[in-house]
């Protein structure tokens, strides 16, 4: 039976830590609740035979990360929903924190709250760590007197966003590794193997076939001018950064990306999922529509879609609804406008936005599978053709020498 390390709070506000054997994490949580405690964290203990001491083989992070914010939000929501006041919940999190960089942030938040500041105001001094969306969600929760519910929505939003981001990165990881390994392999073959083989044929005093000469010349170029190839790659990277730093150039490139087959559909659905979930979460927490659109727009990456949402904002500011301008802007798939119109007519726009987010998140998964179904075989086939051409050039040279010998 697995062993879980747990942290919990008592009704008096004391912190409990320990280990417990249980069939699952849910079983640990139920057992702690049955004992009258407030579960905060329950994690399965790794096998001690293979566990590695972090201080021995890893570097401690010098600044807080997004993962720290996610854990903080979940734990603070749990403690406040259990009835603890904000300052007491923050004090407990300070005592529970085992990461020095984020502990400093928690201590500053606790000092500000005890000094009379609202939590949203205390978060302002950590603007790079807590986004504008995060701060506005907290502010709306404070205004409505339901900070615990706002934090719970925030925790759910951040978890869904993390899952979506991780799914995209996981799907793209294999093609990226394949491309890197392919380029490294071709560099080794052309820069080290082919020049040695060419020297061997040169010593035999035989004329090589033209195809072999092309491959040998490529290998000689890689061996002699590898530094130029690295400089060219660096220049290409700097050029891409410069293009994306310029608003006009970025708008042009983002428009081209949206027109690409498979890739354009994936980007549009990914942006739609981000926007609808963020907007729905903000509206469900009581943020006004115009403010919610302005904040949700910040999660978008593609500037063509950002420009479209900016035009939609102007129409909403003039008193129109959201659905019709969004449909006319054509920045998202048509389904978004139709379902938003239904949400506006029924007075349940935020629920419809959350449903749209779930639909588009599933479509992102489908679009990723379609893209990988085309991309992975294409990469493998391309690398196989290049390596086969190199091998063929060597075989042709060997056969030509054998023909001359007879």
CSV table of C-alpha atoms in Angstrom, one decimal:
chain,number,residue,atom,x,y,z
A,1,UNK,CA,0.0,0.0,0.0
A,2,UNK,CA,1.4,3.4,-0.9
A,3,UNK,CA,2.5,5.9,1.7
A,4,UNK,CA,1.4,9.5,1.6
A,5,UNK,CA,2.9,12.6,3.2
A,6,UNK,CA,0.2,14.9,4.4
A,7,UNK,CA,-0.2,18.4,5.7
A,8,UNK,CA,-3.4,19.5,7.5
A,9,UNK,CA,-4.7,22.1,9.8
A,10,UNK,CA,-6.6,21.6,13.0
A,11,UNK,CA,-9.7,23.6,14.0
A,12,UNK,CA,-7.4,25.6,16.3
A,13,UNK,CA,-5.2,26.6,13.4
A,14,UNK,CA,-2.2,24.3,14.2
A,15,UNK,CA,-0.4,22.6,11.4
A,16,UNK,CA,-0.1,18.8,11.3
A,17,UNK,CA,2.4,16.9,9.2
A,18,UNK,CA,3.0,13.2,8.9
A,19,UNK,CA,2.7,10.1,6.8
A,20,UNK,CA,-0.2,7.7,6.3
A,21,UNK,CA,-0.7,4.5,4.4
A,22,UNK,CA,-3.8,4.6,2.1
A,23,UNK,CA,-5.0,3.2,-1.2
A,24,UNK,CA,-5.2,6.7,-2.8
A,25,UNK,CA,-4.9,10.4,-2.2
A,26,UNK,CA,-8.7,10.7,-1.8
A,27,UNK,CA,-8.6,8.1,1.0
A,28,UNK,CA,-6.0,10.2,2.9
A,29,UNK,CA,-8.2,13.3,2.5
A,30,UNK,CA,-11.3,11.5,3.8
A,31,UNK,CA,-9.4,10.0,6.8
A,32,UNK,CA,-8.1,13.5,7.8
A,33,UNK,CA,-11.6,15.0,7.4
A,34,UNK,CA,-13.0,12.2,9.6
A,35,UNK,CA,-10.5,13.2,12.3
A,36,UNK,CA,-11.8,16.7,12.2
A,37,UNK,CA,-8.8,18.2,10.3
A,38,UNK,CA,-8.6,20.4,7.2
A,39,UNK,CA,-6.5,18.6,4.5
A,40,UNK,CA,-4.0,20.9,2.8
A,41,UNK,CA,-1.7,18.6,0.9
A,42,UNK,CA,-1.3,14.9,0.4
A,43,UNK,CA,1.5,13.6,-1.9
A,44,UNK,CA,2.7,10.0,-2.4
A,45,UNK,CA,6.1,9.3,-1.0
A,46,UNK,CA,8.6,8.3,-3.7
A,47,UNK,CA,10.6,5.0,-3.3
A,48,UNK,CA,13.5,5.8,-1.0
A,49,UNK,CA,15.7,3.4,-2.9
A,50,UNK,CA,15.6,5.6,-5.9
A,51,UNK,CA,14.9,9.0,-4.4
A,52,UNK,CA,17.5,11.7,-5.0
A,53,UNK,CA,18.3,14.4,-2.5
A,54,UNK,CA,17.4,17.7,-4.2
A,55,UNK,CA,20.3,19.6,-2.5
A,56,UNK,CA,22.8,17.1,-3.9
A,57,UNK,CA,21.9,17.0,-7.6
A,58,UNK,CA,19.8,20.0,-8.3
A,59,UNK,CA,19.9,23.8,-8.0
A,60,UNK,CA,17.4,25.6,-5.9
A,61,UNK,CA,15.2,28.0,-7.8
A,62,UNK,CA,16.1,31.6,-7.1
A,63,UNK,CA,12.7,33.0,-8.0
A,64,UNK,CA,9.1,31.8,-7.5
A,65,UNK,CA,7.5,30.0,-10.4
A,66,UNK,CA,4.0,29.6,-11.8
A,67,UNK,CA,3.8,26.2,-10.1
A,68,UNK,CA,4.3,27.9,-6.7
A,69,UNK,CA,1.4,30.3,-7.5
A,70,UNK,CA,-0.8,27.3,-8.5
A,71,UNK,CA,-0.1,25.5,-5.2
A,72,UNK,CA,-0.5,28.7,-3.2
A,73,UNK,CA,-4.0,29.4,-4.7
A,74,UNK,CA,-5.2,25.8,-4.1
A,75,UNK,CA,-4.1,25.8,-0.5
A,76,UNK,CA,-5.3,29.3,0.3
A,77,UNK,CA,-8.7,28.5,-1.2
A,78,UNK,CA,-8.9,25.2,0.8
A,79,UNK,CA,-8.1,27.0,4.1
A,80,UNK,CA,-10.5,29.8,3.5
A,81,UNK,CA,-13.3,27.5,2.5
A,82,UNK,CA,-12.7,25.7,5.8
A,83,UNK,CA,-13.5,28.9,7.6
A,84,UNK,CA,-10.1,30.3,8.5
A,85,UNK,CA,-9.7,34.1,8.2
A,86,UNK,CA,-7.3,35.4,5.6
A,87,UNK,CA,-4.4,36.4,7.8
A,88,UNK,CA,-4.5,33.1,9.7
A,89,UNK,CA,-4.6,31.1,6.4
A,90,UNK,CA,-1.6,33.1,5.1
A,91,UNK,CA,0.3,32.5,8.4
A,92,UNK,CA,-0.2,28.8,8.0
A,93,UNK,CA,1.0,28.8,4.4
A,94,UNK,CA,4.1,30.7,5.5
A,95,UNK,CA,4.8,28.0,8.1
A,96,UNK,CA,4.1,25.3,5.5
A,97,UNK,CA,6.3,26.7,2.8
A,98,UNK,CA,9.5,24.8,2.2
A,99,UNK,CA,10.7,27.0,-0.7
A,100,UNK,CA,12.7,30.1,0.4
A,101,UNK,CA,11.9,32.3,-2.6
A,102,UNK,CA,8.2,31.9,-2.4
A,103,UNK,CA,8.2,32.0,1.4
A,104,UNK,CA,9.5,35.6,1.2
A,105,UNK,CA,6.5,36.5,-1.0
A,106,UNK,CA,4.1,34.9,1.4
A,107,UNK,CA,5.7,36.8,4.4
A,108,UNK,CA,5.3,40.1,2.5
A,109,UNK,CA,1.6,39.3,1.7
A,110,UNK,CA,1.0,38.4,5.3
A,111,UNK,CA,2.6,41.7,6.6
A,112,UNK,CA,0.5,43.8,4.1
A,113,UNK,CA,-2.7,42.0,5.0
A,114,UNK,CA,-2.1,42.4,8.7
A,115,UNK,CA,-1.2,46.1,8.0
A,116,UNK,CA,-4.8,46.7,6.7
A,117,UNK,CA,-4.4,46.1,3.0
A,118,UNK,CA,-6.7,44.0,0.9
A,119,UNK,CA,-5.2,40.9,-0.6
A,120,UNK,CA,-5.6,42.3,-4.1
A,121,UNK,CA,-3.7,45.4,-3.1
A,122,UNK,CA,-1.0,43.3,-1.5
A,123,UNK,CA,-0.6,41.3,-4.8
A,124,UNK,CA,0.1,44.5,-6.7
A,125,UNK,CA,3.7,44.6,-5.4
A,126,UNK,CA,4.2,41.2,-7.0
A,127,UNK,CA,2.8,42.1,-10.4
A,128,UNK,CA,5.2,39.9,-12.4
A,129,UNK,CA,4.2,36.9,-10.3
A,130,UNK,CA,0.5,37.5,-10.0
A,131,UNK,CA,-1.1,38.5,-13.4
A,132,UNK,CA,-3.6,41.2,-13.9
A,133,UNK,CA,-6.2,38.5,-14.4
A,134,UNK,CA,-5.3,36.9,-11.0
A,135,UNK,CA,-5.4,40.3,-9.2
A,136,UNK,CA,-8.8,41.2,-10.7
A,137,UNK,CA,-10.3,37.8,-9.8
A,138,UNK,CA,-9.2,38.4,-6.2
A,139,UNK,CA,-10.5,42.0,-6.2
A,140,UNK,CA,-13.9,40.9,-7.5
A,141,UNK,CA,-14.0,38.1,-4.8
A,142,UNK,CA,-13.3,40.7,-2.1
A,143,UNK,CA,-15.9,43.1,-3.4
A,144,UNK,CA,-18.5,40.3,-3.4
A,145,UNK,CA,-17.5,38.9,0.0
A,146,UNK,CA,-16.7,35.5,-1.5
A,147,UNK,CA,-13.0,35.5,-1.7
A,148,UNK,CA,-12.8,31.8,-1.0
A,149,UNK,CA,-15.1,31.0,-4.0
A,150,UNK,CA,-13.0,33.3,-6.2
A,151,UNK,CA,-9.8,31.6,-5.2
A,152,UNK,CA,-11.5,28.2,-5.8
A,153,UNK,CA,-12.4,29.4,-9.4
A,154,UNK,CA,-8.9,30.7,-9.8
A,155,UNK,CA,-7.4,27.3,-8.8
A,156,UNK,CA,-9.6,25.4,-11.2
A,157,UNK,CA,-8.8,27.9,-14.0
A,158,UNK,CA,-5.1,27.6,-13.4
A,159,UNK,CA,-5.2,23.8,-13.3
A,160,UNK,CA,-7.2,23.7,-16.6
A,161,UNK,CA,-4.8,26.1,-18.2
A,162,UNK,CA,-1.8,24.0,-17.1
A,163,UNK,CA,-3.4,20.9,-18.5
A,164,UNK,CA,-4.0,22.5,-21.8
A,165,UNK,CA,-0.5,24.0,-22.0
A,166,UNK,CA,1.1,20.6,-21.0
A,167,UNK,CA,-0.9,18.7,-23.6
A,168,UNK,CA,0.4,21.1,-26.3
A,169,UNK,CA,4.0,20.9,-25.2
A,170,UNK,CA,3.9,17.1,-24.8
A,171,UNK,CA,2.5,16.7,-28.3
A,172,UNK,CA,5.2,19.0,-29.8
A,173,UNK,CA,8.1,17.5,-27.8
A,174,UNK,CA,8.6,14.4,-29.9
A,175,UNK,CA,8.8,16.3,-33.3
A,176,UNK,CA,11.2,18.8,-31.7
A,177,UNK,CA,13.5,16.1,-30.4
A,178,UNK,CA,13.3,14.3,-33.8
A,179,UNK,CA,14.4,17.4,-35.6
A,180,UNK,CA,17.3,18.1,-33.2
A,181,UNK,CA,18.5,14.5,-33.3
A,182,UNK,CA,18.2,14.5,-37.1
A,183,UNK,CA,20.3,17.7,-37.6
A,184,UNK,CA,22.9,16.5,-35.1
A,185,UNK,CA,23.2,13.1,-36.9
A,186,UNK,CA,23.5,14.7,-40.3
A,187,UNK,CA,26.1,17.1,-39.0
A,188,UNK,CA,28.2,14.3,-37.5
A,189,UNK,CA,27.9,12.2,-40.8
A,190,UNK,CA,28.7,15.1,-43.1
A,191,UNK,CA,31.3,16.7,-40.9
A,192,UNK,CA,33.2,13.6,-39.6
A,193,UNK,CA,32.3,10.5,-41.5
A,194,UNK,CA,32.1,11.6,-45.1
A,195,UNK,CA,35.4,13.5,-45.1
A,196,UNK,CA,37.2,10.4,-43.8
A,197,UNK,CA,35.6,8.2,-46.5
A,198,UNK,CA,36.5,10.8,-49.2
A,199,UNK,CA,40.2,10.7,-48.0
A,200,UNK,CA,40.1,6.9,-48.4
A,201,UNK,CA,38.8,7.2,-52.0
A,202,UNK,CA,41.3,10.0,-52.8
A,203,UNK,CA,44.2,7.8,-51.8
A,204,UNK,CA,42.9,5.2,-54.3
A,205,UNK,CA,43.3,7.8,-57.0
A,206,UNK,CA,39.8,7.2,-58.5
A,207,UNK,CA,37.3,9.6,-59.9
A,208,UNK,CA,34.2,9.6,-57.7
A,209,UNK,CA,30.6,9.7,-59.2
A,210,UNK,CA,29.1,13.2,-59.4
A,211,UNK,CA,26.5,12.3,-56.7
A,212,UNK,CA,29.2,11.2,-54.3
A,213,UNK,CA,31.2,14.4,-55.1
A,214,UNK,CA,28.2,16.5,-54.1
A,215,UNK,CA,27.9,14.7,-50.8
A,216,UNK,CA,31.6,14.9,-50.1
A,217,UNK,CA,31.6,18.6,-50.9
A,218,UNK,CA,28.7,19.1,-48.5
A,219,UNK,CA,30.7,17.2,-45.8
A,220,UNK,CA,33.8,19.3,-46.5
A,221,UNK,CA,31.7,22.5,-46.2
A,222,UNK,CA,30.2,21.4,-42.8
A,223,UNK,CA,33.7,20.5,-41.5
A,224,UNK,CA,35.3,23.7,-42.6
A,225,UNK,CA,32.5,26.2,-42.1
A,226,UNK,CA,30.5,24.7,-39.2
A,227,UNK,CA,30.9,28.0,-37.4
A,228,UNK,CA,29.3,29.9,-40.3
A,229,UNK,CA,26.3,27.5,-40.0
A,230,UNK,CA,26.0,28.3,-36.3
A,231,UNK,CA,26.3,32.1,-37.0
A,232,UNK,CA,23.5,31.7,-39.7
A,233,UNK,CA,21.3,29.9,-37.2
A,234,UNK,CA,21.9,32.7,-34.6
A,235,UNK,CA,21.2,35.4,-37.2
A,236,UNK,CA,18.0,33.7,-38.2
A,237,UNK,CA,16.9,33.5,-34.5
A,238,UNK,CA,17.7,37.2,-34.0
A,239,UNK,CA,15.9,38.1,-37.2
A,240,UNK,CA,12.8,36.2,-36.0
A,241,UNK,CA,13.0,38.0,-32.6
A,242,UNK,CA,13.3,41.3,-34.4
A,243,UNK,CA,10.3,40.6,-36.6
A,244,UNK,CA,8.1,39.6,-33.6
A,245,UNK,CA,9.3,42.6,-31.7
A,246,UNK,CA,8.0,44.9,-34.4
A,247,UNK,CA,4.1,45.2,-34.2
A,248,UNK,CA,3.6,45.5,-37.9
A,249,UNK,CA,5.8,42.6,-38.8
A,250,UNK,CA,4.4,40.4,-36.1
A,251,UNK,CA,0.8,41.2,-37.3
A,252,UNK,CA,1.8,40.1,-40.8
A,253,UNK,CA,3.5,36.8,-39.6
A,254,UNK,CA,0.7,36.0,-37.3
A,255,UNK,CA,-1.8,36.4,-40.1
A,256,UNK,CA,0.3,34.0,-42.2
A,257,UNK,CA,0.3,31.4,-39.4
A,258,UNK,CA,-3.4,31.5,-39.2
A,259,UNK,CA,-3.6,30.7,-43.0
A,260,UNK,CA,-1.4,27.6,-42.7
A,261,UNK,CA,-3.3,24.2,-43.1
A,262,UNK,CA,-3.7,22.4,-39.8
A,263,UNK,CA,-1.5,24.9,-37.9
A,264,UNK,CA,-3.9,27.7,-38.4
A,265,UNK,CA,-6.9,25.7,-37.1
A,266,UNK,CA,-4.8,24.6,-34.1
A,267,UNK,CA,-3.8,28.2,-33.2
A,268,UNK,CA,-7.4,29.6,-33.7
A,269,UNK,CA,-8.9,26.9,-31.4
A,270,UNK,CA,-6.1,27.2,-28.8
A,271,UNK,CA,-6.7,31.0,-28.6
A,272,UNK,CA,-10.4,30.5,-28.5
A,273,UNK,CA,-10.1,28.1,-25.6
A,274,UNK,CA,-7.9,30.5,-23.6
A,275,UNK,CA,-10.1,33.5,-24.3
A,276,UNK,CA,-13.4,31.9,-23.5
A,277,UNK,CA,-12.2,30.2,-20.3
A,278,UNK,CA,-10.6,33.4,-19.1
A,279,UNK,CA,-13.7,35.6,-20.0
A,280,UNK,CA,-16.1,33.1,-18.5
A,281,UNK,CA,-14.2,32.8,-15.3
A,282,UNK,CA,-14.0,36.6,-14.9
A,283,UNK,CA,-17.7,37.1,-15.7
A,284,UNK,CA,-18.7,34.3,-13.3
A,285,UNK,CA,-16.7,36.1,-10.6
A,286,UNK,CA,-18.6,39.4,-11.1
A,287,UNK,CA,-16.1,41.4,-13.3
A,288,UNK,CA,-17.9,43.8,-15.7
A,289,UNK,CA,-18.0,42.7,-19.3
A,290,UNK,CA,-15.7,45.4,-20.7
A,291,UNK,CA,-13.1,45.0,-18.0
A,292,UNK,CA,-13.3,41.2,-18.5
A,293,UNK,CA,-12.7,41.4,-22.2
A,294,UNK,CA,-9.7,43.8,-21.7
A,295,UNK,CA,-8.2,41.3,-19.2
A,296,UNK,CA,-9.0,38.2,-21.2
A,297,UNK,CA,-7.4,39.8,-24.3
A,298,UNK,CA,-4.1,39.7,-22.5
A,299,UNK,CA,-3.9,35.9,-22.5
A,300,UNK,CA,-4.0,35.9,-26.4
A,301,UNK,CA,-0.7,35.5,-28.3
A,302,UNK,CA,-1.7,35.9,-32.0
A,303,UNK,CA,-1.9,39.6,-32.8
A,304,UNK,CA,-4.4,39.2,-35.6
A,305,UNK,CA,-6.9,37.8,-33.1
A,306,UNK,CA,-5.9,40.5,-30.6
A,307,UNK,CA,-6.8,43.1,-33.1
A,308,UNK,CA,-10.1,41.4,-33.8
A,309,UNK,CA,-10.9,41.4,-30.1
A,310,UNK,CA,-10.0,45.1,-29.9
A,311,UNK,CA,-12.5,45.9,-32.6
A,312,UNK,CA,-15.1,43.8,-30.7
A,313,UNK,CA,-14.4,45.8,-27.6
A,314,UNK,CA,-15.3,49.0,-29.3
A,315,UNK,CA,-18.6,47.6,-30.4
A,316,UNK,CA,-19.4,46.4,-26.9
A,317,UNK,CA,-18.4,49.8,-25.5
A,318,UNK,CA,-21.0,51.4,-27.8
A,319,UNK,CA,-23.7,49.3,-26.3
A,320,UNK,CA,-23.8,46.2,-28.5
A,321,UNK,CA,-23.7,42.6,-27.3
A,322,UNK,CA,-20.6,40.4,-27.6
A,323,UNK,CA,-21.9,37.7,-29.9
A,324,UNK,CA,-22.6,39.7,-33.1
A,325,UNK,CA,-19.3,41.7,-33.2
A,326,UNK,CA,-17.3,38.6,-32.4
A,327,UNK,CA,-19.0,36.7,-35.3
A,328,UNK,CA,-18.3,39.6,-37.7
A,329,UNK,CA,-14.7,39.9,-36.6
A,330,UNK,CA,-14.1,36.2,-37.7
A,331,UNK,CA,-11.2,35.7,-35.3
A,332,UNK,CA,-12.7,32.5,-33.8
A,333,UNK,CA,-14.5,29.6,-35.4
A,334,UNK,CA,-18.2,30.4,-36.1
A,335,UNK,CA,-19.4,28.2,-33.2
A,336,UNK,CA,-18.2,30.7,-30.7
A,337,UNK,CA,-20.4,33.5,-32.0
A,338,UNK,CA,-23.5,31.3,-32.2
A,339,UNK,CA,-23.2,29.9,-28.7
A,340,UNK,CA,-22.4,33.3,-27.2
A,341,UNK,CA,-25.6,34.6,-28.8
A,342,UNK,CA,-27.5,31.8,-27.1
A,343,UNK,CA,-25.9,32.7,-23.8
A,344,UNK,CA,-26.8,36.3,-24.2
A,345,UNK,CA,-30.4,35.6,-25.1
A,346,UNK,CA,-30.8,33.2,-22.1
A,347,UNK,CA,-28.9,35.5,-19.7
A,348,UNK,CA,-26.3,32.8,-19.0
A,349,UNK,CA,-23.3,34.0,-21.0
A,350,UNK,CA,-20.6,32.9,-18.5
A,351,UNK,CA,-21.8,29.3,-18.4
A,352,UNK,CA,-21.9,29.2,-22.2
A,353,UNK,CA,-18.3,30.6,-22.3
A,354,UNK,CA,-17.1,27.8,-20.0
A,355,UNK,CA,-18.9,25.3,-22.2
A,356,UNK,CA,-17.2,26.8,-25.3
A,357,UNK,CA,-13.8,26.5,-23.5
A,358,UNK,CA,-14.4,22.8,-22.9
A,359,UNK,CA,-15.4,22.3,-26.6
A,360,UNK,CA,-12.4,24.1,-27.9
A,361,UNK,CA,-10.0,22.4,-25.5
A,362,UNK,CA,-11.2,19.0,-26.9
A,363,UNK,CA,-10.9,20.4,-30.5
A,364,UNK,CA,-7.3,21.5,-29.7
A,365,UNK,CA,-6.5,17.8,-28.7
A,366,UNK,CA,-8.1,16.7,-32.0
A,367,UNK,CA,-6.2,19.3,-34.0
A,368,UNK,CA,-2.9,18.3,-32.3
A,369,UNK,CA,-3.5,14.6,-33.2
A,370,UNK,CA,-4.2,15.5,-36.8
A,371,UNK,CA,-1.1,17.7,-37.0
A,372,UNK,CA,1.1,15.0,-35.4
A,373,UNK,CA,-0.3,12.4,-37.7
A,374,UNK,CA,1.0,14.4,-40.6
A,375,UNK,CA,4.2,16.0,-39.1
A,376,UNK,CA,5.8,12.9,-37.5
A,377,UNK,CA,5.8,10.7,-40.7
A,378,UNK,CA,6.9,13.7,-42.8
A,379,UNK,CA,9.9,14.3,-40.5
A,380,UNK,CA,10.8,10.7,-40.3
A,381,UNK,CA,10.5,10.3,-44.1
A,382,UNK,CA,12.6,13.4,-44.7
A,383,UNK,CA,15.4,12.4,-42.4
A,384,UNK,CA,15.3,8.9,-43.9
A,385,UNK,CA,15.6,10.3,-47.5
A,386,UNK,CA,18.6,12.4,-46.5
A,387,UNK,CA,20.4,9.6,-44.7
A,388,UNK,CA,19.6,7.2,-47.5
A,389,UNK,CA,21.1,9.6,-50.1
A,390,UNK,CA,24.3,9.8,-48.0
A,391,UNK,CA,24.5,6.0,-47.8
A,392,UNK,CA,23.7,5.7,-51.5
A,393,UNK,CA,26.6,8.1,-52.4
A,394,UNK,CA,29.1,5.9,-50.5
A,395,UNK,CA,27.7,2.8,-52.1
A,396,UNK,CA,28.0,4.3,-55.6
A,397,UNK,CA,31.6,5.2,-55.0
A,398,UNK,CA,32.4,1.7,-53.8
A,399,UNK,CA,30.7,0.2,-56.9
A,400,UNK,CA,32.5,2.6,-59.2
A,401,UNK,CA,35.9,1.5,-57.8
A,402,UNK,CA,35.0,-2.1,-58.2
A,403,UNK,CA,34.0,-1.6,-61.8
A,404,UNK,CA,37.3,0.1,-62.6
A,405,UNK,CA,39.2,-2.8,-60.9
A,406,UNK,CA,37.7,-5.2,-63.3
